[in-house]
Amino acid sequence: PKKMGWTKFSPVLGTNDVIYYNLCWGSEGGNLIAVRQDGEVLWEYPVGWSPFSPKIDSAGNIYAITNDYNLSCILPDGKLKWNYTLDSMITTSPEIGKDGTIYVGVANGQLYALGKGDSAPIAPGNLMLKTVSSSQINISWVDNSKDESGFVVERGLTEKDYSELAV
């Protein structure tokens, strides 16, 4: 056997007998590894330090938690299909519903239901900001998605420090 690092997370068996698992190097992070059962490494994708096993949908897309706040969809060839950043640290492995919806829990207690498996939720379009005064900015957008019940508007000074605005 070839030792490449350490993992304490369950490997996942995908199509064509490919095994996927997170290989970590302590606080430095690690990679999602795709390896054949004979040990040949097919590809590696950087995930940071991710304490969760990946999940695979019926099309072979791999869903992995990357860098605490991101859910990434990785194609079977190891290329990124999409990445979605959540507003709180992810605390669960992704789960895939029978209809392809991807579920993930976050530290603030919320459960997210993302897309139908093929893509990240469709973002609003035609975002417009208009300065009204030194203390007011008007925001408008076009709702491009059909599978949500509303939007939360937040502001922040850093990638991880957001607060919800009254809309």
Short mmCIF file of N, CA and C in Angstrom, two decimals:
data_model
loop_
_atom_site.label_atom_id
_atom_site.label_comp_id
_atom_site.label_asym_id
_atom_site.label_seq_id
_atom_site.Cartn_x
_atom_site.Cartn_y
_atom_site.Cartn_z
N PRO A 1 0.83 -1.21 0.00
CA PRO A 1 0.00 0.00 0.00
C PRO A 1 0.86 1.25 0.00
N LYS A 2 0.33 2.28 -0.64
CA LYS A 2 1.02 3.56 -0.73
C LYS A 2 0.36 4.54 0.24
N LYS A 3 1.13 5.07 1.19
CA LYS A 3 0.60 6.05 2.14
C LYS A 3 0.84 7.44 1.58
N MET A 4 -0.24 8.23 1.48
CA MET A 4 -0.14 9.54 0.86
C MET A 4 -0.45 10.68 1.83
N GLY A 5 -0.94 10.41 2.99
CA GLY A 5 -1.38 11.41 3.95
C GLY A 5 -2.29 10.71 4.93
N TRP A 6 -3.25 11.40 5.49
CA TRP A 6 -4.18 10.73 6.38
C TRP A 6 -5.60 11.17 6.08
N THR A 7 -6.52 10.29 6.40
CA THR A 7 -7.94 10.60 6.28
C THR A 7 -8.66 9.89 7.39
N LYS A 8 -9.68 10.50 7.94
CA LYS A 8 -10.53 9.82 8.92
C LYS A 8 -11.98 9.85 8.43
N PHE A 9 -12.14 10.13 7.16
CA PHE A 9 -13.45 10.26 6.57
C PHE A 9 -13.71 9.09 5.64
N SER A 10 -14.94 8.71 5.52
CA SER A 10 -15.30 7.54 4.72
C SER A 10 -15.05 7.80 3.24
N PRO A 11 -14.42 6.85 2.56
CA PRO A 11 -14.31 6.96 1.10
C PRO A 11 -15.67 6.69 0.47
N VAL A 12 -15.84 7.14 -0.76
CA VAL A 12 -17.09 6.95 -1.49
C VAL A 12 -16.76 6.26 -2.80
N LEU A 13 -17.50 5.21 -3.13
CA LEU A 13 -17.29 4.49 -4.37
C LEU A 13 -18.20 5.07 -5.44
N GLY A 14 -17.59 5.54 -6.53
CA GLY A 14 -18.33 6.13 -7.63
C GLY A 14 -18.50 5.17 -8.78
N THR A 15 -18.85 5.71 -9.93
CA THR A 15 -19.02 4.89 -11.12
C THR A 15 -17.67 4.38 -11.61
N ASN A 16 -17.68 3.31 -12.37
CA ASN A 16 -16.46 2.71 -12.93
C ASN A 16 -15.43 2.36 -11.85
N ASP A 17 -15.92 2.03 -10.64
CA ASP A 17 -15.05 1.60 -9.54
C ASP A 17 -14.00 2.64 -9.15
N VAL A 18 -14.32 3.92 -9.27
CA VAL A 18 -13.43 4.99 -8.82
C VAL A 18 -13.78 5.30 -7.37
N ILE A 19 -12.75 5.44 -6.55
CA ILE A 19 -12.92 5.75 -5.13
C ILE A 19 -12.57 7.22 -4.92
N TYR A 20 -13.41 7.94 -4.16
CA TYR A 20 -13.17 9.35 -3.86
C TYR A 20 -13.02 9.48 -2.35
N TYR A 21 -12.01 10.24 -1.92
CA TYR A 21 -11.85 10.49 -0.50
C TYR A 21 -11.06 11.77 -0.28
N ASN A 22 -11.18 12.34 0.92
CA ASN A 22 -10.44 13.54 1.28
C ASN A 22 -9.13 13.13 1.93
N LEU A 23 -8.04 13.64 1.40
CA LEU A 23 -6.71 13.39 1.93
C LEU A 23 -6.24 14.69 2.58
N CYS A 24 -5.94 14.64 3.87
CA CYS A 24 -5.63 15.88 4.61
C CYS A 24 -4.21 15.88 5.13
N TRP A 25 -3.69 17.09 5.36
CA TRP A 25 -2.37 17.32 5.93
C TRP A 25 -2.50 18.25 7.11
N GLY A 26 -3.22 17.85 8.12
CA GLY A 26 -3.38 18.68 9.31
C GLY A 26 -4.03 20.01 8.99
N SER A 27 -3.52 21.08 9.57
CA SER A 27 -4.12 22.40 9.39
C SER A 27 -3.83 22.99 8.02
N GLU A 28 -2.94 22.37 7.24
CA GLU A 28 -2.58 22.89 5.92
C GLU A 28 -3.66 22.64 4.87
N GLY A 29 -4.57 21.73 5.16
CA GLY A 29 -5.62 21.44 4.19
C GLY A 29 -5.38 20.13 3.49
N GLY A 30 -5.99 19.99 2.34
CA GLY A 30 -5.85 18.74 1.62
C GLY A 30 -6.56 18.75 0.29
N ASN A 31 -6.70 17.55 -0.27
CA ASN A 31 -7.30 17.39 -1.59
C ASN A 31 -8.36 16.31 -1.57
N LEU A 32 -9.33 16.46 -2.46
CA LEU A 32 -10.24 15.38 -2.78
C LEU A 32 -9.50 14.54 -3.83
N ILE A 33 -9.39 13.25 -3.58
CA ILE A 33 -8.62 12.36 -4.44
C ILE A 33 -9.57 11.41 -5.16
N ALA A 34 -9.36 11.22 -6.45
CA ALA A 34 -10.05 10.19 -7.22
C ALA A 34 -9.01 9.14 -7.57
N VAL A 35 -9.26 7.91 -7.16
CA VAL A 35 -8.27 6.85 -7.35
C VAL A 35 -8.97 5.57 -7.81
N ARG A 36 -8.34 4.86 -8.72
CA ARG A 36 -8.87 3.56 -9.16
C ARG A 36 -8.64 2.54 -8.04
N GLN A 37 -9.35 1.46 -8.09
CA GLN A 37 -9.18 0.43 -7.07
C GLN A 37 -7.79 -0.19 -7.11
N ASP A 38 -7.08 -0.07 -8.24
CA ASP A 38 -5.71 -0.60 -8.30
C ASP A 38 -4.69 0.40 -7.72
N GLY A 39 -5.16 1.56 -7.25
CA GLY A 39 -4.30 2.55 -6.62
C GLY A 39 -3.86 3.70 -7.50
N GLU A 40 -4.18 3.65 -8.79
CA GLU A 40 -3.78 4.74 -9.69
C GLU A 40 -4.59 6.00 -9.37
N VAL A 41 -3.88 7.09 -9.08
CA VAL A 41 -4.54 8.37 -8.81
C VAL A 41 -4.94 8.99 -10.14
N LEU A 42 -6.23 9.29 -10.29
CA LEU A 42 -6.75 9.89 -11.53
C LEU A 42 -6.63 11.41 -11.50
N TRP A 43 -6.99 12.00 -10.36
CA TRP A 43 -6.89 13.45 -10.20
C TRP A 43 -7.01 13.81 -8.73
N GLU A 44 -6.62 15.07 -8.45
CA GLU A 44 -6.76 15.65 -7.12
C GLU A 44 -7.38 17.03 -7.27
N TYR A 45 -8.26 17.38 -6.35
CA TYR A 45 -8.89 18.70 -6.37
C TYR A 45 -8.73 19.31 -4.97
N PRO A 46 -8.20 20.55 -4.87
CA PRO A 46 -7.97 21.16 -3.56
C PRO A 46 -9.29 21.48 -2.85
N VAL A 47 -9.41 21.00 -1.60
CA VAL A 47 -10.63 21.25 -0.82
C VAL A 47 -10.34 21.95 0.50
N GLY A 48 -9.06 22.25 0.77
CA GLY A 48 -8.73 22.79 2.08
C GLY A 48 -8.87 21.67 3.11
N TRP A 49 -9.06 22.03 4.35
CA TRP A 49 -9.26 21.00 5.37
C TRP A 49 -10.75 20.74 5.45
N SER A 50 -11.20 19.67 4.85
CA SER A 50 -12.63 19.36 4.78
C SER A 50 -12.92 18.09 5.57
N PRO A 51 -13.63 18.21 6.69
CA PRO A 51 -13.90 17.03 7.52
C PRO A 51 -15.13 16.24 7.09
N PHE A 52 -15.46 16.26 5.81
CA PHE A 52 -16.66 15.60 5.34
C PHE A 52 -16.38 14.73 4.13
N SER A 53 -17.08 13.61 4.05
CA SER A 53 -16.98 12.75 2.88
C SER A 53 -17.76 13.37 1.74
N PRO A 54 -17.29 13.20 0.50
CA PRO A 54 -18.04 13.70 -0.65
C PRO A 54 -19.27 12.84 -0.91
N LYS A 55 -20.16 13.34 -1.75
CA LYS A 55 -21.33 12.58 -2.22
C LYS A 55 -21.32 12.62 -3.73
N ILE A 56 -21.92 11.60 -4.34
CA ILE A 56 -21.94 11.49 -5.79
C ILE A 56 -23.37 11.33 -6.26
N ASP A 57 -23.77 12.11 -7.29
CA ASP A 57 -25.14 11.98 -7.81
C ASP A 57 -25.19 10.93 -8.93
N SER A 58 -26.37 10.71 -9.47
CA SER A 58 -26.56 9.66 -10.48
C SER A 58 -25.81 9.95 -11.78
N ALA A 59 -25.44 11.22 -12.03
CA ALA A 59 -24.68 11.58 -13.23
C ALA A 59 -23.17 11.47 -13.01
N GLY A 60 -22.76 11.14 -11.77
CA GLY A 60 -21.34 11.03 -11.47
C GLY A 60 -20.71 12.31 -10.97
N ASN A 61 -21.49 13.39 -10.81
CA ASN A 61 -20.96 14.64 -10.25
C ASN A 61 -20.64 14.43 -8.78
N ILE A 62 -19.53 15.00 -8.33
CA ILE A 62 -19.08 14.84 -6.96
C ILE A 62 -19.34 16.15 -6.22
N TYR A 63 -19.98 16.06 -5.06
CA TYR A 63 -20.27 17.24 -4.24
C TYR A 63 -19.37 17.19 -3.02
N ALA A 64 -18.55 18.23 -2.84
CA ALA A 64 -17.58 18.27 -1.75
C ALA A 64 -17.65 19.61 -1.04
N ILE A 65 -17.41 19.58 0.26
CA ILE A 65 -17.30 20.79 1.05
C ILE A 65 -15.86 21.27 0.89
N THR A 66 -15.69 22.53 0.51
CA THR A 66 -14.35 23.09 0.31
C THR A 66 -14.21 24.37 1.12
N ASN A 67 -13.13 24.43 1.88
CA ASN A 67 -12.77 25.64 2.63
C ASN A 67 -13.88 26.15 3.54
N ASP A 68 -14.52 25.26 4.27
CA ASP A 68 -15.50 25.56 5.32
C ASP A 68 -16.83 26.13 4.84
N TYR A 69 -16.83 27.10 3.94
CA TYR A 69 -18.04 27.82 3.57
C TYR A 69 -18.55 27.48 2.17
N ASN A 70 -17.87 26.60 1.44
CA ASN A 70 -18.20 26.35 0.04
C ASN A 70 -18.66 24.93 -0.22
N LEU A 71 -19.70 24.82 -1.03
CA LEU A 71 -20.12 23.54 -1.57
C LEU A 71 -19.73 23.56 -3.04
N SER A 72 -18.92 22.60 -3.46
CA SER A 72 -18.45 22.55 -4.83
C SER A 72 -18.99 21.32 -5.54
N CYS A 73 -19.34 21.50 -6.80
CA CYS A 73 -19.71 20.38 -7.66
C CYS A 73 -18.54 20.15 -8.61
N ILE A 74 -17.98 18.94 -8.52
CA ILE A 74 -16.81 18.61 -9.31
C ILE A 74 -17.21 17.53 -10.31
N LEU A 75 -16.86 17.74 -11.55
CA LEU A 75 -17.19 16.78 -12.61
C LEU A 75 -16.38 15.50 -12.44
N PRO A 76 -16.83 14.40 -13.02
CA PRO A 76 -16.09 13.13 -12.88
C PRO A 76 -14.64 13.18 -13.37
N ASP A 77 -14.30 14.18 -14.22
CA ASP A 77 -12.91 14.30 -14.68
C ASP A 77 -12.06 15.19 -13.77
N GLY A 78 -12.63 15.66 -12.64
CA GLY A 78 -11.88 16.46 -11.68
C GLY A 78 -11.93 17.95 -11.89
N LYS A 79 -12.71 18.42 -12.85
CA LYS A 79 -12.83 19.86 -13.11
C LYS A 79 -14.03 20.42 -12.34
N LEU A 80 -13.90 21.66 -11.91
CA LEU A 80 -14.97 22.33 -11.18
C LEU A 80 -16.14 22.64 -12.11
N LYS A 81 -17.35 22.24 -11.71
CA LYS A 81 -18.55 22.58 -12.47
C LYS A 81 -19.14 23.87 -11.91
N TRP A 82 -19.28 23.93 -10.58
CA TRP A 82 -19.72 25.16 -9.92
C TRP A 82 -19.31 25.14 -8.47
N ASN A 83 -19.34 26.33 -7.87
CA ASN A 83 -19.02 26.50 -6.46
C ASN A 83 -20.05 27.44 -5.87
N TYR A 84 -20.58 27.11 -4.70
CA TYR A 84 -21.56 27.97 -4.04
C TYR A 84 -21.08 28.27 -2.63
N THR A 85 -20.95 29.56 -2.29
CA THR A 85 -20.50 29.98 -0.97
C THR A 85 -21.71 30.24 -0.09
N LEU A 86 -21.73 29.58 1.07
CA LEU A 86 -22.83 29.73 2.03
C LEU A 86 -22.47 30.81 3.04
N ASP A 87 -23.46 31.26 3.80
CA ASP A 87 -23.25 32.38 4.71
C ASP A 87 -22.75 31.97 6.09
N SER A 88 -22.56 30.69 6.31
CA SER A 88 -22.11 30.20 7.60
C SER A 88 -21.28 28.94 7.36
N MET A 89 -20.43 28.59 8.31
CA MET A 89 -19.58 27.41 8.15
C MET A 89 -20.43 26.15 7.99
N ILE A 90 -20.09 25.33 7.02
CA ILE A 90 -20.82 24.10 6.76
C ILE A 90 -20.48 23.08 7.84
N THR A 91 -21.52 22.42 8.39
CA THR A 91 -21.32 21.50 9.51
C THR A 91 -21.76 20.07 9.20
N THR A 92 -22.19 19.79 7.98
CA THR A 92 -22.62 18.45 7.62
C THR A 92 -22.06 18.05 6.26
N SER A 93 -22.00 16.76 6.03
CA SER A 93 -21.71 16.29 4.67
C SER A 93 -22.90 16.63 3.80
N PRO A 94 -22.68 16.85 2.51
CA PRO A 94 -23.84 17.06 1.62
C PRO A 94 -24.64 15.77 1.51
N GLU A 95 -25.93 15.90 1.35
CA GLU A 95 -26.82 14.77 1.08
C GLU A 95 -27.59 15.09 -0.19
N ILE A 96 -27.91 14.08 -0.96
CA ILE A 96 -28.61 14.29 -2.22
C ILE A 96 -29.96 13.60 -2.13
N GLY A 97 -31.04 14.39 -2.33
CA GLY A 97 -32.39 13.85 -2.29
C GLY A 97 -32.71 13.07 -3.55
N LYS A 98 -33.82 12.34 -3.50
CA LYS A 98 -34.24 11.53 -4.66
C LYS A 98 -34.46 12.38 -5.90
N ASP A 99 -34.86 13.65 -5.70
CA ASP A 99 -35.10 14.53 -6.85
C ASP A 99 -33.84 15.29 -7.28
N GLY A 100 -32.70 15.01 -6.65
CA GLY A 100 -31.44 15.66 -7.03
C GLY A 100 -31.12 16.90 -6.22
N THR A 101 -32.02 17.32 -5.32
CA THR A 101 -31.74 18.47 -4.47
C THR A 101 -30.59 18.13 -3.53
N ILE A 102 -29.67 19.08 -3.34
CA ILE A 102 -28.52 18.88 -2.48
C ILE A 102 -28.79 19.60 -1.17
N TYR A 103 -28.67 18.88 -0.06
CA TYR A 103 -28.92 19.43 1.27
C TYR A 103 -27.62 19.54 2.03
N VAL A 104 -27.44 20.65 2.75
CA VAL A 104 -26.26 20.83 3.59
C VAL A 104 -26.64 21.72 4.77
N GLY A 105 -26.14 21.37 5.96
CA GLY A 105 -26.40 22.15 7.16
C GLY A 105 -25.23 23.07 7.46
N VAL A 106 -25.54 24.21 8.11
CA VAL A 106 -24.50 25.18 8.44
C VAL A 106 -24.55 25.53 9.92
N ALA A 107 -23.48 26.18 10.40
CA ALA A 107 -23.29 26.46 11.81
C ALA A 107 -24.38 27.34 12.42
N ASN A 108 -25.04 28.17 11.63
CA ASN A 108 -26.08 29.02 12.21
C ASN A 108 -27.40 28.28 12.37
N GLY A 109 -27.40 26.96 12.13
CA GLY A 109 -28.58 26.13 12.35
C GLY A 109 -29.48 25.97 11.15
N GLN A 110 -29.17 26.61 10.05
CA GLN A 110 -30.02 26.51 8.87
C GLN A 110 -29.65 25.30 8.03
N LEU A 111 -30.65 24.79 7.32
CA LEU A 111 -30.45 23.71 6.36
C LEU A 111 -30.70 24.30 4.99
N TYR A 112 -29.73 24.15 4.09
CA TYR A 112 -29.87 24.66 2.74
C TYR A 112 -30.28 23.55 1.80
N ALA A 113 -31.17 23.85 0.86
CA ALA A 113 -31.56 22.95 -0.22
C ALA A 113 -31.14 23.63 -1.51
N LEU A 114 -30.15 23.07 -2.20
CA LEU A 114 -29.55 23.72 -3.36
C LEU A 114 -29.91 23.01 -4.65
N GLY A 115 -30.41 23.76 -5.60
CA GLY A 115 -30.61 23.30 -6.97
C GLY A 115 -31.32 21.97 -7.09
N LYS A 116 -31.17 21.38 -8.22
CA LYS A 116 -31.70 20.05 -8.49
C LYS A 116 -30.58 19.14 -8.94
N GLY A 117 -29.37 19.40 -8.49
CA GLY A 117 -28.25 18.53 -8.79
C GLY A 117 -27.36 18.96 -9.94
N ASP A 118 -27.91 19.61 -10.95
CA ASP A 118 -27.10 19.94 -12.11
C ASP A 118 -26.36 21.25 -11.99
N SER A 119 -26.87 22.16 -11.20
CA SER A 119 -26.22 23.47 -11.13
C SER A 119 -26.50 24.13 -9.80
N ALA A 120 -25.73 25.15 -9.51
CA ALA A 120 -25.99 25.94 -8.33
C ALA A 120 -27.30 26.70 -8.53
N PRO A 121 -27.92 27.14 -7.45
CA PRO A 121 -29.13 27.93 -7.62
C PRO A 121 -28.88 29.10 -8.56
N ILE A 122 -29.87 29.44 -9.35
CA ILE A 122 -29.73 30.53 -10.31
C ILE A 122 -29.74 31.86 -9.55
N ALA A 123 -28.70 32.63 -9.74
CA ALA A 123 -28.57 33.90 -9.05
C ALA A 123 -29.49 34.95 -9.67
N PRO A 124 -29.91 35.92 -8.86
CA PRO A 124 -30.68 37.03 -9.42
C PRO A 124 -29.82 37.76 -10.46
N GLY A 125 -30.47 38.38 -11.43
CA GLY A 125 -29.75 39.08 -12.48
C GLY A 125 -30.06 40.56 -12.48
N ASN A 126 -29.36 41.29 -13.32
CA ASN A 126 -29.58 42.72 -13.52
C ASN A 126 -29.59 43.48 -12.19
N LEU A 127 -28.61 43.17 -11.35
CA LEU A 127 -28.51 43.84 -10.06
C LEU A 127 -28.20 45.31 -10.27
N MET A 128 -29.01 46.17 -9.67
CA MET A 128 -28.84 47.62 -9.81
C MET A 128 -28.75 48.24 -8.42
N LEU A 129 -27.76 49.11 -8.23
CA LEU A 129 -27.60 49.85 -6.99
C LEU A 129 -27.67 51.34 -7.32
N LYS A 130 -28.46 52.06 -6.56
CA LYS A 130 -28.58 53.50 -6.79
C LYS A 130 -28.41 54.22 -5.46
N THR A 131 -27.39 55.09 -5.41
CA THR A 131 -27.15 55.88 -4.20
C THR A 131 -28.21 56.97 -4.10
N VAL A 132 -28.95 56.95 -3.00
CA VAL A 132 -30.00 57.94 -2.76
C VAL A 132 -29.49 59.04 -1.85
N SER A 133 -28.72 58.63 -0.84
CA SER A 133 -28.12 59.60 0.09
C SER A 133 -26.90 58.94 0.72
N SER A 134 -26.26 59.63 1.66
CA SER A 134 -25.08 59.06 2.31
C SER A 134 -25.43 57.88 3.21
N SER A 135 -26.71 57.69 3.49
CA SER A 135 -27.13 56.57 4.35
C SER A 135 -28.13 55.62 3.68
N GLN A 136 -28.36 55.80 2.37
CA GLN A 136 -29.34 54.94 1.70
C GLN A 136 -28.89 54.58 0.29
N ILE A 137 -28.99 53.29 -0.01
CA ILE A 137 -28.75 52.78 -1.36
C ILE A 137 -29.96 51.92 -1.72
N ASN A 138 -30.56 52.19 -2.87
CA ASN A 138 -31.68 51.37 -3.35
C ASN A 138 -31.12 50.22 -4.18
N ILE A 139 -31.67 49.02 -3.95
CA ILE A 139 -31.22 47.82 -4.65
C ILE A 139 -32.41 47.22 -5.39
N SER A 140 -32.17 46.81 -6.64
CA SER A 140 -33.20 46.09 -7.39
C SER A 140 -32.53 44.98 -8.19
N TRP A 141 -33.30 43.95 -8.55
CA TRP A 141 -32.78 42.82 -9.31
C TRP A 141 -33.90 42.10 -10.01
N VAL A 142 -33.55 41.21 -10.91
CA VAL A 142 -34.51 40.36 -11.61
C VAL A 142 -34.40 38.96 -11.01
N ASP A 143 -35.52 38.37 -10.63
CA ASP A 143 -35.55 37.03 -10.07
C ASP A 143 -35.47 36.02 -11.22
N ASN A 144 -34.33 35.34 -11.36
CA ASN A 144 -34.13 34.38 -12.43
C ASN A 144 -34.47 32.94 -12.05
N SER A 145 -34.68 32.69 -10.77
CA SER A 145 -34.93 31.32 -10.33
C SER A 145 -36.42 31.11 -10.05
N LYS A 146 -36.81 29.87 -10.15
CA LYS A 146 -38.22 29.53 -9.93
C LYS A 146 -38.40 28.63 -8.71
N ASP A 147 -37.31 28.32 -8.02
CA ASP A 147 -37.40 27.35 -6.93
C ASP A 147 -36.98 27.93 -5.58
N GLU A 148 -37.26 29.21 -5.35
CA GLU A 148 -36.99 29.82 -4.05
C GLU A 148 -38.21 30.65 -3.64
N SER A 149 -38.26 30.98 -2.35
CA SER A 149 -39.41 31.72 -1.85
C SER A 149 -39.05 33.15 -1.48
N GLY A 150 -37.81 33.56 -1.72
CA GLY A 150 -37.41 34.92 -1.40
C GLY A 150 -35.91 35.07 -1.39
N PHE A 151 -35.45 36.26 -1.08
CA PHE A 151 -34.03 36.56 -1.05
C PHE A 151 -33.67 37.21 0.26
N VAL A 152 -32.45 37.00 0.69
CA VAL A 152 -31.89 37.67 1.85
C VAL A 152 -30.79 38.58 1.32
N VAL A 153 -30.82 39.83 1.69
CA VAL A 153 -29.80 40.79 1.28
C VAL A 153 -28.90 41.04 2.48
N GLU A 154 -27.61 40.87 2.26
CA GLU A 154 -26.65 41.04 3.34
C GLU A 154 -25.54 41.98 2.91
N ARG A 155 -24.84 42.52 3.88
CA ARG A 155 -23.67 43.34 3.59
C ARG A 155 -22.55 42.89 4.51
N GLY A 156 -21.31 43.13 4.08
CA GLY A 156 -20.19 42.73 4.90
C GLY A 156 -18.91 43.39 4.44
N LEU A 157 -17.96 43.45 5.35
CA LEU A 157 -16.66 44.04 5.06
C LEU A 157 -15.64 42.99 4.67
N THR A 158 -15.91 41.72 5.01
CA THR A 158 -15.01 40.63 4.65
C THR A 158 -15.85 39.49 4.06
N GLU A 159 -15.19 38.45 3.57
CA GLU A 159 -15.89 37.30 2.98
C GLU A 159 -16.75 36.56 3.99
N LYS A 160 -16.41 36.64 5.28
CA LYS A 160 -17.08 35.83 6.29
C LYS A 160 -17.83 36.66 7.33
N ASP A 161 -17.86 37.97 7.19
CA ASP A 161 -18.47 38.83 8.19
C ASP A 161 -19.64 39.58 7.57
N TYR A 162 -20.81 38.93 7.53
CA TYR A 162 -21.98 39.52 6.90
C TYR A 162 -23.07 39.76 7.93
N SER A 163 -23.91 40.74 7.65
CA SER A 163 -25.12 40.96 8.46
C SER A 163 -26.28 41.21 7.51
N GLU A 164 -27.44 40.75 7.92
CA GLU A 164 -28.65 40.86 7.08
C GLU A 164 -29.18 42.29 7.12
N LEU A 165 -29.59 42.77 5.96
CA LEU A 165 -30.19 44.11 5.85
C LEU A 165 -31.71 43.99 5.85
N ALA A 166 -32.35 44.99 6.36
CA ALA A 166 -33.82 45.05 6.27
C ALA A 166 -34.17 45.46 4.86
N VAL A 167 -35.07 44.72 4.25
CA VAL A 167 -35.46 45.00 2.86
C VAL A 167 -36.94 45.37 2.82
#
